[in-house]
PDB file of C-alpha atoms in Angstrom:
ATOM      1  CA  UNK B 768     105.183 157.082  56.434  1.00 54.00           C
ATOM      2  CA  UNK B 769     102.498 154.469  55.948  1.00 57.00           C
ATOM      3  CA  UNK B 770     103.420 152.501  59.081  1.00 59.00           C
ATOM      4  CA  UNK B 771     103.310 155.576  61.312  1.00 63.00           C
ATOM      5  CA  UNK B 772     100.075 156.674  59.670  1.00 60.00           C
ATOM      6  CA  UNK B 773      98.429 153.325  60.392  1.00 66.00           C
ATOM      7  CA  UNK B 774      99.622 153.460  64.004  1.00 74.00           C
ATOM      8  CA  UNK B 775      98.317 156.988  64.438  1.00 78.00           C
ATOM      9  CA  UNK B 776      94.977 156.067  62.921  1.00 81.00           C
ATOM     10  CA  UNK B 777      94.679 153.080  65.249  1.00 80.00           C
ATOM     11  CA  UNK B 778      95.586 155.221  68.286  1.00 83.00           C
ATOM     12  CA  UNK B 779      92.991 157.861  67.398  1.00 87.00           C
ATOM     13  CA  UNK B 780      90.384 155.138  66.866  1.00 87.00           C
ATOM     14  CA  UNK B 781      91.168 153.550  70.249  1.00 85.00           C
ATOM     15  CA  UNK B 782      91.093 156.879  72.092  1.00 90.00           C
ATOM     16  CA  UNK B 783      87.783 157.760  70.449  1.00 92.00           C
ATOM     17  CA  UNK B 784      86.355 154.432  71.626  1.00 92.00           C
ATOM     18  CA  UNK B 785      87.932 154.909  75.061  1.00 92.00           C
ATOM     19  CA  UNK B 786      86.467 158.324  75.839  1.00 92.00           C
ATOM     20  CA  UNK B 787      82.924 157.424  74.736  1.00 93.00           C
ATOM     21  CA  UNK B 788      81.948 155.954  78.155  1.00 91.00           C
ATOM     22  CA  UNK B 789      83.356 159.038  79.883  1.00 90.00           C
ATOM     23  CA  UNK B 790      81.371 161.316  77.589  1.00 92.00           C
ATOM     24  CA  UNK B 791      78.180 159.319  78.225  1.00 91.00           C
ATOM     25  CA  UNK B 792      78.774 159.442  81.972  1.00 86.00           C
ATOM     26  CA  UNK B 793      79.449 163.192  81.874  1.00 87.00           C
ATOM     27  CA  UNK B 794      76.295 163.836  79.838  1.00 87.00           C
ATOM     28  CA  UNK B 795      74.233 161.713  82.224  1.00 83.00           C
ATOM     29  CA  UNK B 796      75.638 163.458  85.300  1.00 80.00           C
ATOM     30  CA  UNK B 797      75.367 166.928  83.766  1.00 79.00           C
ATOM     31  CA  UNK B 798      71.778 166.495  82.575  1.00 78.00           C
ATOM     32  CA  UNK B 799      70.318 164.329  85.360  1.00 77.00           C
ATOM     33  CA  UNK B 800      72.343 165.228  88.469  1.00 75.00           C
ATOM     34  CA  UNK B 801      74.511 168.307  88.155  1.00 76.00           C
ATOM     35  CA  UNK B 802      73.518 171.916  87.955  1.00 78.00           C
ATOM     36  CA  UNK B 803      75.715 174.196  85.861  1.00 77.00           C
ATOM     37  CA  UNK B 804      78.614 175.652  87.854  1.00 76.00           C
ATOM     38  CA  UNK B 805      77.746 173.494  90.871  1.00 79.00           C
ATOM     39  CA  UNK B 806      80.231 171.972  93.314  1.00 82.00           C
ATOM     40  CA  UNK B 807      79.479 168.395  94.351  1.00 78.00           C
ATOM     41  CA  UNK B 808      82.765 167.377  95.993  1.00 79.00           C
ATOM     42  CA  UNK B 809      83.231 169.955  98.746  1.00 84.00           C
ATOM     43  CA  UNK B 810      86.757 168.559  99.166  1.00 89.00           C
ATOM     44  CA  UNK B 811      87.699 170.866  96.282  1.00 92.00           C
ATOM     45  CA  UNK B 812      87.021 173.922  98.413  1.00 92.00           C
ATOM     46  CA  UNK B 813      89.128 172.521 101.231  1.00 93.00           C
ATOM     47  CA  UNK B 814      92.010 171.703  98.897  1.00 95.00           C
ATOM     48  CA  UNK B 815      91.733 175.096  97.233  1.00 95.00           C
ATOM     49  CA  UNK B 816      92.709 176.835 100.471  1.00 96.00           C
ATOM     50  CA  UNK B 817      96.266 175.544 100.025  1.00 96.00           C
ATOM     51  CA  UNK B 818      97.100 177.068  96.596  1.00 96.00           C
ATOM     52  CA  UNK B 819      95.236 180.213  97.663  1.00 96.00           C
ATOM     53  CA  UNK B 820      97.520 180.573 100.681  1.00 95.00           C
ATOM     54  CA  UNK B 821     100.631 179.862  98.608  1.00 95.00           C
ATOM     55  CA  UNK B 822      99.638 182.369  95.938  1.00 95.00           C
ATOM     56  CA  UNK B 823      98.293 185.237  98.007  1.00 94.00           C
ATOM     57  CA  UNK B 824     100.780 184.931 100.887  1.00 94.00           C
ATOM     58  CA  UNK B 825     103.747 184.099  98.667  1.00 93.00           C
ATOM     59  CA  UNK B 826     104.716 180.956 100.589  1.00 93.00           C
ATOM     60  CA  UNK B 827     105.555 177.397  99.606  1.00 93.00           C
ATOM     61  CA  UNK B 828     104.192 174.485 101.618  1.00 95.00           C
ATOM     62  CA  UNK B 829     105.386 170.902 101.361  1.00 96.00           C
ATOM     63  CA  UNK B 830     102.387 169.568 103.315  1.00 96.00           C
ATOM     64  CA  UNK B 831      98.859 171.034 103.048  1.00 96.00           C
ATOM     65  CA  UNK B 832      98.615 171.446 106.819  1.00 94.00           C
ATOM     66  CA  UNK B 833     101.418 173.995 106.643  1.00 94.00           C
ATOM     67  CA  UNK B 834      99.185 176.248 104.544  1.00 94.00           C
ATOM     68  CA  UNK B 835      95.740 175.519 105.949  1.00 93.00           C
ATOM     69  CA  UNK B 836      94.357 174.482 109.336  1.00 92.00           C
ATOM     70  CA  UNK B 837      91.631 172.492 107.573  1.00 92.00           C
ATOM     71  CA  UNK B 838      94.010 169.520 107.256  1.00 92.00           C
ATOM     72  CA  UNK B 839      94.287 167.805 110.633  1.00 84.00           C
ATOM     73  CA  UNK B 840      96.272 164.880 109.201  1.00 86.00           C
ATOM     74  CA  UNK B 841      98.906 164.838 106.483  1.00 89.00           C
ATOM     75  CA  UNK B 842      97.774 162.366 103.849  1.00 91.00           C
ATOM     76  CA  UNK B 843      99.729 163.795 100.923  1.00 95.00           C
ATOM     77  CA  UNK B 844     102.162 166.456  99.835  1.00 96.00           C
ATOM     78  CA  UNK B 845     101.093 169.648  98.054  1.00 96.00           C
ATOM     79  CA  UNK B 846     101.956 168.131  94.655  1.00 96.00           C
ATOM     80  CA  UNK B 847      98.235 167.827  93.880  1.00 96.00           C
ATOM     81  CA  UNK B 848      97.495 171.299  95.245  1.00 96.00           C
ATOM     82  CA  UNK B 849     100.091 172.947  93.034  1.00 96.00           C
ATOM     83  CA  UNK B 850      98.470 171.361  89.971  1.00 96.00           C
ATOM     84  CA  UNK B 851      95.027 172.454  91.198  1.00 95.00           C
ATOM     85  CA  UNK B 852      96.453 175.935  91.774  1.00 95.00           C
ATOM     86  CA  UNK B 853      97.728 176.131  88.193  1.00 95.00           C
ATOM     87  CA  UNK B 854      94.251 175.256  86.941  1.00 94.00           C
ATOM     88  CA  UNK B 855      92.403 177.746  89.145  1.00 95.00           C
ATOM     89  CA  UNK B 856      94.157 180.161  91.504  1.00 93.00           C
ATOM     90  CA  UNK B 857      97.437 180.918  89.742  1.00 93.00           C
ATOM     91  CA  UNK B 858      95.636 181.736  86.483  1.00 92.00           C
ATOM     92  CA  UNK B 859      92.920 183.759  88.185  1.00 92.00           C
ATOM     93  CA  UNK B 860      90.115 181.493  86.955  1.00 93.00           C
ATOM     94  CA  UNK B 861      86.695 181.402  88.585  1.00 93.00           C
ATOM     95  CA  UNK B 862      86.855 178.532  91.151  1.00 92.00           C
ATOM     96  CA  UNK B 863      83.256 177.334  90.783  1.00 91.00           C
ATOM     97  CA  UNK B 864      83.299 177.303  86.983  1.00 91.00           C
ATOM     98  CA  UNK B 865      86.753 175.693  86.915  1.00 92.00           C
ATOM     99  CA  UNK B 866      85.688 172.932  89.315  1.00 92.00           C
ATOM    100  CA  UNK B 867      82.653 172.230  87.153  1.00 90.00           C
ATOM    101  CA  UNK B 868      84.836 171.970  84.031  1.00 90.00           C
ATOM    102  CA  UNK B 869      87.260 169.650  85.871  1.00 91.00           C
ATOM    103  CA  UNK B 870      84.368 167.358  86.807  1.00 88.00           C
ATOM    104  CA  UNK B 871      83.214 167.334  83.176  1.00 88.00           C
ATOM    105  CA  UNK B 872      86.638 166.519  81.727  1.00 91.00           C
ATOM    106  CA  UNK B 873      88.180 164.219  84.344  1.00 91.00           C
ATOM    107  CA  UNK B 874      85.884 161.186  83.719  1.00 89.00           C
ATOM    108  CA  UNK B 875      86.655 161.486  80.004  1.00 93.00           C
ATOM    109  CA  UNK B 876      90.405 161.520  80.684  1.00 92.00           C
ATOM    110  CA  UNK B 877      90.101 158.679  83.208  1.00 90.00           C
ATOM    111  CA  UNK B 878      88.367 156.562  80.574  1.00 93.00           C
ATOM    112  CA  UNK B 879      91.530 156.259  78.491  1.00 93.00           C
ATOM    113  CA  UNK B 880      93.815 154.189  80.792  1.00 93.00           C
ATOM    114  CA  UNK B 881      90.809 152.191  81.996  1.00 92.00           C
ATOM    115  CA  UNK B 882      89.838 151.322  78.428  1.00 94.00           C
ATOM    116  CA  UNK B 883      93.337 150.124  77.540  1.00 93.00           C
ATOM    117  CA  UNK B 884      93.486 147.888  80.617  1.00 93.00           C
ATOM    118  CA  UNK B 885      90.113 146.334  79.827  1.00 94.00           C
ATOM    119  CA  UNK B 886      91.114 145.998  76.162  1.00 93.00           C
ATOM    120  CA  UNK B 887      94.253 144.083  77.135  1.00 91.00           C
ATOM    121  CA  UNK B 888      92.074 141.668  79.128  1.00 91.00           C
ATOM    122  CA  UNK B 889      88.997 141.279  76.919  1.00 92.00           C
ATOM    123  CA  UNK B 890      90.303 142.143  73.409  1.00 92.00           C
ATOM    124  CA  UNK B 891      86.804 143.522  72.843  1.00 94.00           C
ATOM    125  CA  UNK B 892      85.975 147.190  72.335  1.00 93.00           C
ATOM    126  CA  UNK B 893      82.355 146.855  73.472  1.00 95.00           C
ATOM    127  CA  UNK B 894      83.185 144.926  76.658  1.00 95.00           C
ATOM    128  CA  UNK B 895      86.002 147.349  77.399  1.00 95.00           C
ATOM    129  CA  UNK B 896      83.663 150.311  77.044  1.00 95.00           C
ATOM    130  CA  UNK B 897      81.143 148.624  79.325  1.00 94.00           C
ATOM    131  CA  UNK B 898      83.880 147.957  81.869  1.00 93.00           C
ATOM    132  CA  UNK B 899      84.907 151.619  81.791  1.00 92.00           C
ATOM    133  CA  UNK B 900      81.322 152.802  82.214  1.00 90.00           C
ATOM    134  CA  UNK B 901      80.716 150.473  85.177  1.00 89.00           C
ATOM    135  CA  UNK B 902      83.972 151.632  86.764  1.00 87.00           C
ATOM    136  CA  UNK B 903      82.959 155.275  86.458  1.00 86.00           C
ATOM    137  CA  UNK B 904      79.629 154.455  88.089  1.00 82.00           C
ATOM    138  CA  UNK B 905      81.189 152.842  91.174  1.00 78.00           C
ATOM    139  CA  UNK B 906      79.963 154.568  94.329  1.00 65.00           C
ATOM    140  CA  UNK B 907      82.244 154.955  97.336  1.00 66.00           C
ATOM    141  CA  UNK B 908      80.731 156.077 100.640  1.00 49.00           C
ATOM    142  CA  UNK B 909      77.756 157.617  98.870  1.00 48.00           C
ATOM    143  CA  UNK B 910      79.679 159.591  96.250  1.00 54.00           C
ATOM    144  CA  UNK B 911      81.123 158.677  92.865  1.00 56.00           C
ATOM    145  CA  UNK B 912      84.631 159.453  94.087  1.00 71.00           C
ATOM    146  CA  UNK B 913      86.593 158.084  91.161  1.00 76.00           C
ATOM    147  CA  UNK B 914      85.305 160.738  88.776  1.00 82.00           C
ATOM    148  CA  UNK B 915      86.464 163.596  91.012  1.00 87.00           C
ATOM    149  CA  UNK B 916      89.927 165.104  90.612  1.00 91.00           C
ATOM    150  CA  UNK B 917      91.148 164.485  94.179  1.00 91.00           C
ATOM    151  CA  UNK B 918      94.542 163.311  95.551  1.00 93.00           C
ATOM    152  CA  UNK B 919      93.417 159.694  95.909  1.00 90.00           C
ATOM    153  CA  UNK B 920      91.916 159.520  92.420  1.00 90.00           C
ATOM    154  CA  UNK B 921      94.927 161.361  91.014  1.00 93.00           C
ATOM    155  CA  UNK B 922      97.157 158.635  92.494  1.00 94.00           C
ATOM    156  CA  UNK B 923      94.825 156.022  91.021  1.00 91.00           C
ATOM    157  CA  UNK B 924      95.126 157.644  87.602  1.00 92.00           C
ATOM    158  CA  UNK B 925      98.924 157.457  87.780  1.00 94.00           C
ATOM    159  CA  UNK B 926      98.705 153.828  88.913  1.00 94.00           C
ATOM    160  CA  UNK B 927      96.438 152.851  86.017  1.00 92.00           C
ATOM    161  CA  UNK B 928      98.838 154.429  83.539  1.00 92.00           C
ATOM    162  CA  UNK B 929     101.797 152.595  85.095  1.00 94.00           C
ATOM    163  CA  UNK B 930      99.993 149.290  85.684  1.00 92.00           C
ATOM    164  CA  UNK B 931      99.378 148.626  81.994  1.00 87.00           C
ATOM    165  CA  UNK B 932     103.093 148.087  81.423  1.00 85.00           C
ATOM    166  CA  UNK B 933     103.802 144.724  83.036  1.00 80.00           C
ATOM    167  CA  UNK B 934     107.574 144.699  82.707  1.00 85.00           C
ATOM    168  CA  UNK B 935     108.951 147.658  84.626  1.00 90.00           C
ATOM    169  CA  UNK B 936     112.642 148.157  85.298  1.00 91.00           C
ATOM    170  CA  UNK B 937     113.828 148.949  88.826  1.00 92.00           C
ATOM    171  CA  UNK B 938     114.479 152.528  87.737  1.00 94.00           C
ATOM    172  CA  UNK B 939     110.937 152.825  86.420  1.00 95.00           C
ATOM    173  CA  UNK B 940     109.556 151.307  89.636  1.00 95.00           C
ATOM    174  CA  UNK B 941     111.558 153.771  91.704  1.00 96.00           C
ATOM    175  CA  UNK B 942     110.252 156.697  89.650  1.00 96.00           C
ATOM    176  CA  UNK B 943     106.707 155.326  89.970  1.00 96.00           C
ATOM    177  CA  UNK B 944     107.122 155.090  93.741  1.00 97.00           C
ATOM    178  CA  UNK B 945     108.452 158.657  93.926  1.00 96.00           C
ATOM    179  CA  UNK B 946     105.401 159.781  91.976  1.00 96.00           C
ATOM    180  CA  UNK B 947     102.700 157.752  93.738  1.00 97.00           C
ATOM    181  CA  UNK B 948     103.629 158.198  97.405  1.00 96.00           C
ATOM    182  CA  UNK B 949     103.829 162.034  97.423  1.00 96.00           C
ATOM    183  CA  UNK B 950     100.493 162.129  95.588  1.00 96.00           C
ATOM    184  CA  UNK B 951      98.825 160.157  98.403  1.00 95.00           C
ATOM    185  CA  UNK B 952     100.725 158.648 101.318  1.00 95.00           C
ATOM    186  CA  UNK B 953      98.298 155.754 101.916  1.00 93.00           C
ATOM    187  CA  UNK B 954      96.891 154.957  98.468  1.00 92.00           C
ATOM    188  CA  UNK B 955     100.183 155.732  96.753  1.00 95.00           C
ATOM    189  CA  UNK B 956     102.145 153.507  99.135  1.00 96.00           C
ATOM    190  CA  UNK B 957      99.681 150.659  98.612  1.00 95.00           C
ATOM    191  CA  UNK B 958      99.959 150.968  94.824  1.00 95.00           C
ATOM    192  CA  UNK B 959     103.762 151.182  95.018  1.00 96.00           C
ATOM    193  CA  UNK B 960     103.995 148.016  97.120  1.00 96.00           C
ATOM    194  CA  UNK B 961     101.651 146.279  94.684  1.00 96.00           C
ATOM    195  CA  UNK B 962     103.886 147.222  91.738  1.00 95.00           C
ATOM    196  CA  UNK B 963     107.046 146.034  93.517  1.00 95.00           C
ATOM    197  CA  UNK B 964     105.419 142.723  94.530  1.00 94.00           C
ATOM    198  CA  UNK B 965     104.211 142.180  90.962  1.00 92.00           C
ATOM    199  CA  UNK B 966     107.722 142.941  89.684  1.00 91.00           C
ATOM    200  CA  UNK B 967     109.249 140.339  92.036  1.00 90.00           C
ATOM    201  CA  UNK B 968     106.648 137.715  91.154  1.00 89.00           C
ATOM    202  CA  UNK B 969     107.018 138.210  87.391  1.00 83.00           C
ATOM    203  CA  UNK B 970     110.822 138.069  87.666  1.00 81.00           C
ATOM    204  CA  UNK B 971     110.716 134.814  89.644  1.00 78.00           C
ATOM    205  CA  UNK B 972     108.170 133.253  87.294  1.00 77.00           C
ATOM    206  CA  UNK B 973     110.586 133.739  84.395  1.00 62.00           C
TER     207      UNK B 973
END
């Protein structure tokens, strides 16, 4: 119907505006920094040992250290590694090419929840796009970590998607907690506590 059509058109328009900063960042990184089929975040290779072990040895690991001796501390479950395995190992894809494609696509995907958060605050498309671009360019310890598909940035992506909805029920908060903490024990716990504190504050303000 006309109402649904208008809503769909608006959604497509917003997503198109949202992914533009991610596309610009990807083009800049691909042309100026990256070489085709290169691996910048060597963490990928470390994480890839886990799905490789699960696939080739036919085992299931709850913690990455159970599958690989490269993990001296347990910072997350293998939830992330199973997803990485489905992208690369389980489908028999070339690891180097797949990692390159992930790095090309992930900033574009990450742009969407970032754009909506900035849009809620600024009401401006241009300022929201600028905010997204600046966020993607943030450097952490010498590397643009946020644009890499790693457990901590995966948890951040979930948090951004959840954060936009201010009024969360206790059931939704519980589900968010069960999603965030296994993704990353430290970052996920911090984000979960933040969501619960915000929930308590908003409830008491009303």
